[in-house]
Amino acid sequence: MNKAYILILTVLTFIFQTSGQTKASSKDYKNANLSIDERVEALLPLLSLEEKVAQMRIFHANIGVEADEKGNLKLSEKVIEKLKIGIAGIKNPGEHLSPVDAAKLNNELQKYIISHNRWGIPALFVTESYNGVDAAGSTKFGRPMTSAASFNPSLVNRIWDVVGKEARLRGMHMCHSPEADVVRDPRFGRMSEAFGEDTFLTTEMVKNAIIGVQGNYEGLGKGTHIGAVAKHFAGYGQVLGGSNFAAIEISERTLIDEIYPPFETAIKEARTLGIMASHGDLNGIASHGNAALLTGVLRDEWGFDGYVVSDSNDIARLYYFMKVAESPEAAAQMGLEAGIDIDLYAEDSYAYLPEMVKKNPALEKLIDRSVKRVLRTKFILGLFDNPYINMEEVQKGVRAESSLELAKEADLESIILLKNEKNTLPLTKNKSIKIALLGPLLKENTKAMFETVAGKNVSFISEKGFQLTDEKGGAPKLLERDPKAIANLVNIAQNADVTILFLGGDEFTSKEAYFSNSTLGDRATIDPVGAQDELVEKIKALGKPVIVVLKHRRTLSINMIAEKADAILDTWDLSEFGDESTAKIIFGDVSPSGKLPVTVPRSIGQMPFHYSMKEINFKKGYLFLEDGPLYPFGFGLSYATFEYPDIKLSSSEITPNSEITASVTVKNTGTVKAKEVVQMYLKDEIGSVTRPDKELKGFEKIELNPGESKTVTFTITPKMLEFTGIKMEKIFEAGDYRVMIGTSSKNYLESNFKLKN
C-alpha cells in the first residue's frame, strides 16, 4: 500500500468521522432526554458567528410582520432578510389582531422562522403588560399601581397568571414586564406602570406577578405561561426631575437597601427569566455599560442565570446619547462586556459584532456567553419541542368568564375611599334619586354601567362637558377653558340630587416620554389640569352632595377636590369594568378596601416626599403650606370601622438568631361586612447611619363581618432589621426598635422591643 493511498484513506476517514460527529451533534440538541445545558452546549458550536449574533437581536413586528387580507402571514423584504439566519425574537407580532388571528399568525411566523434557519431555532415572541396583555382582545385589568392599592399579593398573582396564560395562547413567550422599579416622583409619566413608592410592597407585588405570569415557573416548559422580564435595572424610577432619560443619582446605601430588593427577589424567589437594563445612567455610569451592575450584582452576587435585554436602542445610545463610547462599535463592545445579552431594535449596535470579531476574536467568547443564555431560555420555554399554539385552546382560554370576573374582583379591592364626609357614601338604591354623572374623565359607557348597578329607582343624566387635552399622541396640548361647557355642567348638576364628578387625568396627561423630542409624557406640576378645580368649586356651591371619582396615572395634588368634595373615590386606572366596580362601591354593594400605595403630597414643592424617608427629613415644613401629606401612604377608609385594642409581642427581645411575633386583634365595629389591610411598620430608634422614619415590613388583608374579630400575627425576623452600615456591609445593630401596627402609615398602635447581639 503506497503512501499516497494511505494518506487519502486517512483523510477520507477523518472527514467521515468528523462528518458523523457533526451530524450526531446536530441531533443532540433536539434530544429532549438531555438536560437543557447539554442541549445548549450541543447547539452552540454548530452556529456560525453571524447566526450567533442573530440570537442576540430582537426587532419589532412593525417593520413588516403582518396578516394579509385573508389573515395569512405577510412579511416585508426587510424581515425576510433578517430571518435567513434566525433571530432571538420579535416584539409584538399580532398585537392588533384578535387572539385567534394572532395565534394563527404567530404559528405561521414561527413555522417560517424554524424552516428558514439552518438549525430550526425558534424565536421568542415578546409582549408587555400594563393593563393585562398589551394586545387586542385580551382581558383588560387595572394597571400595576392600581392593583398595588389592593395590598393583596395573592390577587396580583392570580391576575398575572391570567396574563401569562392569555399571552401564551396568542403565541407569545416573553413579557417585558413587570416593572420592579420603586417610583416616588409623580412628575414621572410612567408612574402607574410600577407598584408604588415602598420597597416592601413593590417586592411582594413583583414577586407574585412574576410567579403568576410564569405559572410558578412550571408553566414555562408546559407551554401554558410566558417568561417575565423584570425592569428597569436599576433605579429607573428615580430619574431626576421625574424626566425620562434624565440622570439618576442614588446613594449606594439607598440603592442597596431600597432599590435592589424587588429585583433581587425577582431573581432569587420568583426566578424571572429576564432582566431589562435601565435607560439611564446610575451615579454617572451608563446602565447599559455597567458591568459592575449587570454582571457583578446580577450574576456574581445574586446568581442570575437568565438573559439581560437592552431597553429600546439603548446600547447604541451609549455612543450618540450617553456619550460614554467613542463610536457605535465601542458602544456595542461596552454593552457586550457589561453583560447585555440581547440588543432591542437597534441596527447600529450588535449588528456590528461579526465585523468586530474579525478585528478582536476575543469578543466571540462573550458572544457565546450571551447566546447560551438566549438559547437556554428557549429550551426552558419548550420551544424546540413544542413551538406552536393549539388553536383549539385559544378561543376558550382568552377572556374566559373567570378572567373577566377576576378583573372586576381586582377593581373592587383596589378602589380607595379617601374622604366620606358625613357618610355621604354609600348612596341608597331604595328611594327615587336623580344623579348627574359629569366631568372630563367620563366614558361613553359609564351611564350604562351605573344604571345596571343602581336599579330602577335611580335615574342618571351624564355629560362629559369638556376634554382636558387635544389628545394628540406625541405631545398633547391643554385645551383652553370653555366657560359654556362649565356653565352647562353646573346647570345639569343644579337639576340633580347628587353629582358624581369624574376627574383626574388620563393616558394623555401621564404617559411614557419616548426618546423622540416631539414626544412628551412627564409633567412639571401635579395639580389637576384644566378647569377641574373650578368645576368642583362651582358645583359644590350648589349646596348638594358632590362625589368625586378620581381617575389618573400619576399622583395628583388634589387640594381643591379634597376640600370641596363630600366623598372621594381614588380609582387610579381600573379594568375595562372600572365604572361598574366604582358604581358597586358607591351604592354599597361592597365596602371599599384599597389603600394608597403612594403618599399624596399637597404640592410638587414637597418632593421628594415618601413616607419612609429619613426621620430628619420631616423636621421642617414649608412657609405657607400645611405640614405633612394630603393623604399618607397606606391610607384608605371603609364603610365599616375597625378597632385595634393593643399589640402583643411574644418577647421584648430579639437576637440575630431568633424571631418574635407581634399580634393584634382587629374587630369590625361597623354595620357592614368589610375588608381591612392591617399594616406593620418597624423603626430603628438609634442607628449608626441616619435611618428611615418607618418602614413597611408586613401587611395582611382580612375580611370581617360586623362584630367579628380576628387576630393578625406578624413574625419579626432579624432580616427585617438589617441595613447597610457605615462600612457598606449588611449589618444588624443592637438597640431599641419600635413596631407599629395599624390602618395606615399615620394611624397605628405601637410597642417596643430590643435587638440583642
PDB file of C-alpha atoms in Angstrom, residues 347-479:
ATOM      1  CA  GLU A 347     -29.450  48.376  13.635  1.00  0.00           C
ATOM      2  CA  ASP A 348     -26.358  50.296  14.755  1.00  0.00           C
ATOM      3  CA  SER A 349     -25.126  48.205  17.652  1.00  0.00           C
ATOM      4  CA  TYR A 350     -24.835  44.409  17.882  1.00  0.00           C
ATOM      5  CA  ALA A 351     -25.264  44.265  14.117  1.00  0.00           C
ATOM      6  CA  TYR A 352     -21.599  45.296  14.026  1.00  0.00           C
ATOM      7  CA  LEU A 353     -20.376  42.353  16.116  1.00  0.00           C
ATOM      8  CA  PRO A 354     -19.436  39.942  13.278  1.00  0.00           C
ATOM      9  CA  GLU A 355     -17.091  42.504  11.760  1.00  0.00           C
ATOM     10  CA  MET A 356     -15.780  43.471  15.189  1.00  0.00           C
ATOM     11  CA  VAL A 357     -14.834  39.849  15.954  1.00  0.00           C
ATOM     12  CA  LYS A 358     -12.592  39.785  12.879  1.00  0.00           C
ATOM     13  CA  LYS A 359     -10.523  42.519  14.496  1.00  0.00           C
ATOM     14  CA  ASN A 360     -10.902  41.260  18.054  1.00  0.00           C
ATOM     15  CA  PRO A 361     -11.531  37.477  18.166  1.00  0.00           C
ATOM     16  CA  ALA A 362     -11.715  37.533  21.958  1.00  0.00           C
ATOM     17  CA  LEU A 363     -15.202  39.053  21.670  1.00  0.00           C
ATOM     18  CA  GLU A 364     -16.601  35.760  20.428  1.00  0.00           C
ATOM     19  CA  LYS A 365     -16.239  34.256  23.883  1.00  0.00           C
ATOM     20  CA  LEU A 366     -18.535  36.980  25.220  1.00  0.00           C
ATOM     21  CA  ILE A 367     -20.922  36.424  22.331  1.00  0.00           C
ATOM     22  CA  ASP A 368     -21.029  32.718  23.179  1.00  0.00           C
ATOM     23  CA  ARG A 369     -21.837  33.618  26.768  1.00  0.00           C
ATOM     24  CA  SER A 370     -24.857  35.646  25.708  1.00  0.00           C
ATOM     25  CA  VAL A 371     -26.084  33.204  23.074  1.00  0.00           C
ATOM     26  CA  LYS A 372     -26.082  30.399  25.636  1.00  0.00           C
ATOM     27  CA  ARG A 373     -28.379  32.437  27.842  1.00  0.00           C
ATOM     28  CA  VAL A 374     -30.799  33.114  24.995  1.00  0.00           C
ATOM     29  CA  LEU A 375     -30.838  29.512  23.791  1.00  0.00           C
ATOM     30  CA  ARG A 376     -31.278  28.300  27.346  1.00  0.00           C
ATOM     31  CA  THR A 377     -34.384  30.481  27.655  1.00  0.00           C
ATOM     32  CA  LYS A 378     -35.847  29.000  24.500  1.00  0.00           C
ATOM     33  CA  PHE A 379     -35.251  25.488  25.801  1.00  0.00           C
ATOM     34  CA  ILE A 380     -36.816  26.355  29.172  1.00  0.00           C
ATOM     35  CA  LEU A 381     -39.907  27.565  27.317  1.00  0.00           C
ATOM     36  CA  GLY A 382     -40.047  24.268  25.421  1.00  0.00           C
ATOM     37  CA  LEU A 383     -39.921  25.978  22.041  1.00  0.00           C
ATOM     38  CA  PHE A 384     -37.633  23.420  20.411  1.00  0.00           C
ATOM     39  CA  ASP A 385     -40.046  20.614  21.236  1.00  0.00           C
ATOM     40  CA  ASN A 386     -43.423  22.357  21.112  1.00  0.00           C
ATOM     41  CA  PRO A 387     -43.175  25.687  19.259  1.00  0.00           C
ATOM     42  CA  TYR A 388     -46.810  26.083  18.210  1.00  0.00           C
ATOM     43  CA  ILE A 389     -50.095  27.052  19.828  1.00  0.00           C
ATOM     44  CA  ASN A 390     -53.024  24.666  20.000  1.00  0.00           C
ATOM     45  CA  MET A 391     -55.630  26.694  18.135  1.00  0.00           C
ATOM     46  CA  GLU A 392     -58.498  24.818  19.766  1.00  0.00           C
ATOM     47  CA  GLU A 393     -57.496  26.209  23.160  1.00  0.00           C
ATOM     48  CA  VAL A 394     -57.291  29.877  22.203  1.00  0.00           C
ATOM     49  CA  GLN A 395     -60.944  30.864  21.981  1.00  0.00           C
ATOM     50  CA  LYS A 396     -61.932  29.367  25.338  1.00  0.00           C
ATOM     51  CA  GLY A 397     -58.736  30.428  27.115  1.00  0.00           C
ATOM     52  CA  VAL A 398     -58.652  34.159  26.333  1.00  0.00           C
ATOM     53  CA  ARG A 399     -61.255  36.376  28.004  1.00  0.00           C
ATOM     54  CA  ALA A 400     -62.698  33.422  29.865  1.00  0.00           C
ATOM     55  CA  GLU A 401     -65.589  34.323  32.156  1.00  0.00           C
ATOM     56  CA  SER A 402     -63.388  33.639  35.169  1.00  0.00           C
ATOM     57  CA  SER A 403     -60.815  36.153  33.897  1.00  0.00           C
ATOM     58  CA  LEU A 404     -63.426  38.859  33.441  1.00  0.00           C
ATOM     59  CA  GLU A 405     -64.769  38.220  36.933  1.00  0.00           C
ATOM     60  CA  LEU A 406     -61.230  38.430  38.297  1.00  0.00           C
ATOM     61  CA  ALA A 407     -60.823  41.857  36.690  1.00  0.00           C
ATOM     62  CA  LYS A 408     -63.961  43.021  38.495  1.00  0.00           C
ATOM     63  CA  GLU A 409     -62.823  41.490  41.778  1.00  0.00           C
ATOM     64  CA  ALA A 410     -59.464  43.234  41.498  1.00  0.00           C
ATOM     65  CA  ASP A 411     -61.185  46.574  40.843  1.00  0.00           C
ATOM     66  CA  LEU A 412     -63.317  46.246  43.951  1.00  0.00           C
ATOM     67  CA  GLU A 413     -60.277  45.540  46.126  1.00  0.00           C
ATOM     68  CA  SER A 414     -58.250  48.398  44.632  1.00  0.00           C
ATOM     69  CA  ILE A 415     -60.625  51.368  44.896  1.00  0.00           C
ATOM     70  CA  ILE A 416     -59.581  53.708  47.715  1.00  0.00           C
ATOM     71  CA  LEU A 417     -62.042  55.777  49.728  1.00  0.00           C
ATOM     72  CA  LEU A 418     -60.136  58.962  50.555  1.00  0.00           C
ATOM     73  CA  LYS A 419     -62.967  61.016  52.016  1.00  0.00           C
ATOM     74  CA  ASN A 420     -66.514  60.342  53.187  1.00  0.00           C
ATOM     75  CA  GLU A 421     -67.862  63.438  54.904  1.00  0.00           C
ATOM     76  CA  LYS A 422     -70.980  62.767  56.987  1.00  0.00           C
ATOM     77  CA  ASN A 423     -71.236  59.278  55.488  1.00  0.00           C
ATOM     78  CA  THR A 424     -72.158  60.608  52.062  1.00  0.00           C
ATOM     79  CA  LEU A 425     -71.419  57.137  50.745  1.00  0.00           C
ATOM     80  CA  PRO A 426     -72.849  54.675  50.140  1.00  0.00           C
ATOM     81  CA  LEU A 427     -75.826  56.043  48.227  1.00  0.00           C
ATOM     82  CA  THR A 428     -79.105  54.226  48.570  1.00  0.00           C
ATOM     83  CA  LYS A 429     -80.849  52.346  45.796  1.00  0.00           C
ATOM     84  CA  ASN A 430     -84.139  52.166  47.660  1.00  0.00           C
ATOM     85  CA  LYS A 431     -85.520  55.636  47.027  1.00  0.00           C
ATOM     86  CA  SER A 432     -86.002  57.739  43.947  1.00  0.00           C
ATOM     87  CA  ILE A 433     -82.934  59.850  43.288  1.00  0.00           C
ATOM     88  CA  LYS A 434     -81.519  61.711  40.305  1.00  0.00           C
ATOM     89  CA  ILE A 435     -77.764  61.605  39.832  1.00  0.00           C
ATOM     90  CA  ALA A 436     -75.624  63.671  37.459  1.00  0.00           C
ATOM     91  CA  LEU A 437     -72.567  61.905  36.074  1.00  0.00           C
ATOM     92  CA  LEU A 438     -70.286  64.686  34.873  1.00  0.00           C
ATOM     93  CA  GLY A 439     -66.717  65.546  34.002  1.00  0.00           C
ATOM     94  CA  PRO A 440     -63.849  65.097  31.562  1.00  0.00           C
ATOM     95  CA  LEU A 441     -62.994  61.532  32.670  1.00  0.00           C
ATOM     96  CA  LEU A 442     -66.499  60.263  31.997  1.00  0.00           C
ATOM     97  CA  LYS A 443     -66.656  57.396  29.477  1.00  0.00           C
ATOM     98  CA  GLU A 444     -69.317  56.626  26.892  1.00  0.00           C
ATOM     99  CA  ASN A 445     -70.472  53.517  28.726  1.00  0.00           C
ATOM    100  CA  THR A 446     -70.308  54.942  32.267  1.00  0.00           C
ATOM    101  CA  LYS A 447     -74.012  55.741  32.457  1.00  0.00           C
ATOM    102  CA  ALA A 448     -74.999  52.252  31.295  1.00  0.00           C
ATOM    103  CA  MET A 449     -72.733  50.628  33.869  1.00  0.00           C
ATOM    104  CA  PHE A 450     -74.165  52.767  36.680  1.00  0.00           C
ATOM    105  CA  GLU A 451     -77.734  52.014  35.595  1.00  0.00           C
ATOM    106  CA  THR A 452     -77.052  48.282  35.725  1.00  0.00           C
ATOM    107  CA  VAL A 453     -75.801  48.538  39.304  1.00  0.00           C
ATOM    108  CA  ALA A 454     -78.267  51.111  40.674  1.00  0.00           C
ATOM    109  CA  GLY A 455     -81.547  49.611  39.512  1.00  0.00           C
ATOM    110  CA  LYS A 456     -84.852  51.237  38.606  1.00  0.00           C
ATOM    111  CA  ASN A 457     -85.242  53.782  41.411  1.00  0.00           C
ATOM    112  CA  VAL A 458     -82.190  55.794  40.435  1.00  0.00           C
ATOM    113  CA  SER A 459     -82.118  57.936  37.283  1.00  0.00           C
ATOM    114  CA  PHE A 460     -78.999  59.324  35.673  1.00  0.00           C
ATOM    115  CA  ILE A 461     -78.003  62.113  33.363  1.00  0.00           C
ATOM    116  CA  SER A 462     -74.471  62.120  32.008  1.00  0.00           C
ATOM    117  CA  GLU A 463     -72.379  64.752  30.265  1.00  0.00           C
ATOM    118  CA  LYS A 464     -68.623  64.808  29.731  1.00  0.00           C
ATOM    119  CA  GLY A 465     -68.572  68.551  29.241  1.00  0.00           C
ATOM    120  CA  PHE A 466     -65.031  69.045  28.039  1.00  0.00           C
ATOM    121  CA  GLN A 467     -61.769  67.267  27.302  1.00  0.00           C
ATOM    122  CA  LEU A 468     -58.511  68.005  29.097  1.00  0.00           C
ATOM    123  CA  THR A 469     -56.257  67.937  26.021  1.00  0.00           C
ATOM    124  CA  ASP A 470     -56.402  67.734  22.253  1.00  0.00           C
ATOM    125  CA  GLU A 471     -55.486  64.051  22.752  1.00  0.00           C
ATOM    126  CA  LYS A 472     -52.629  64.136  20.273  1.00  0.00           C
ATOM    127  CA  GLY A 473     -50.369  61.164  20.957  1.00  0.00           C
ATOM    128  CA  GLY A 474     -46.917  62.731  20.894  1.00  0.00           C
ATOM    129  CA  ALA A 475     -47.173  65.959  22.844  1.00  0.00           C
ATOM    130  CA  PRO A 476     -50.815  66.687  23.694  1.00  0.00           C
ATOM    131  CA  LYS A 477     -51.786  70.294  24.361  1.00  0.00           C
ATOM    132  CA  LEU A 478     -54.106  71.529  27.070  1.00  0.00           C
ATOM    133  CA  LEU A 479     -57.371  72.897  25.763  1.00  0.00           C
TER     134      LEU A 479
END
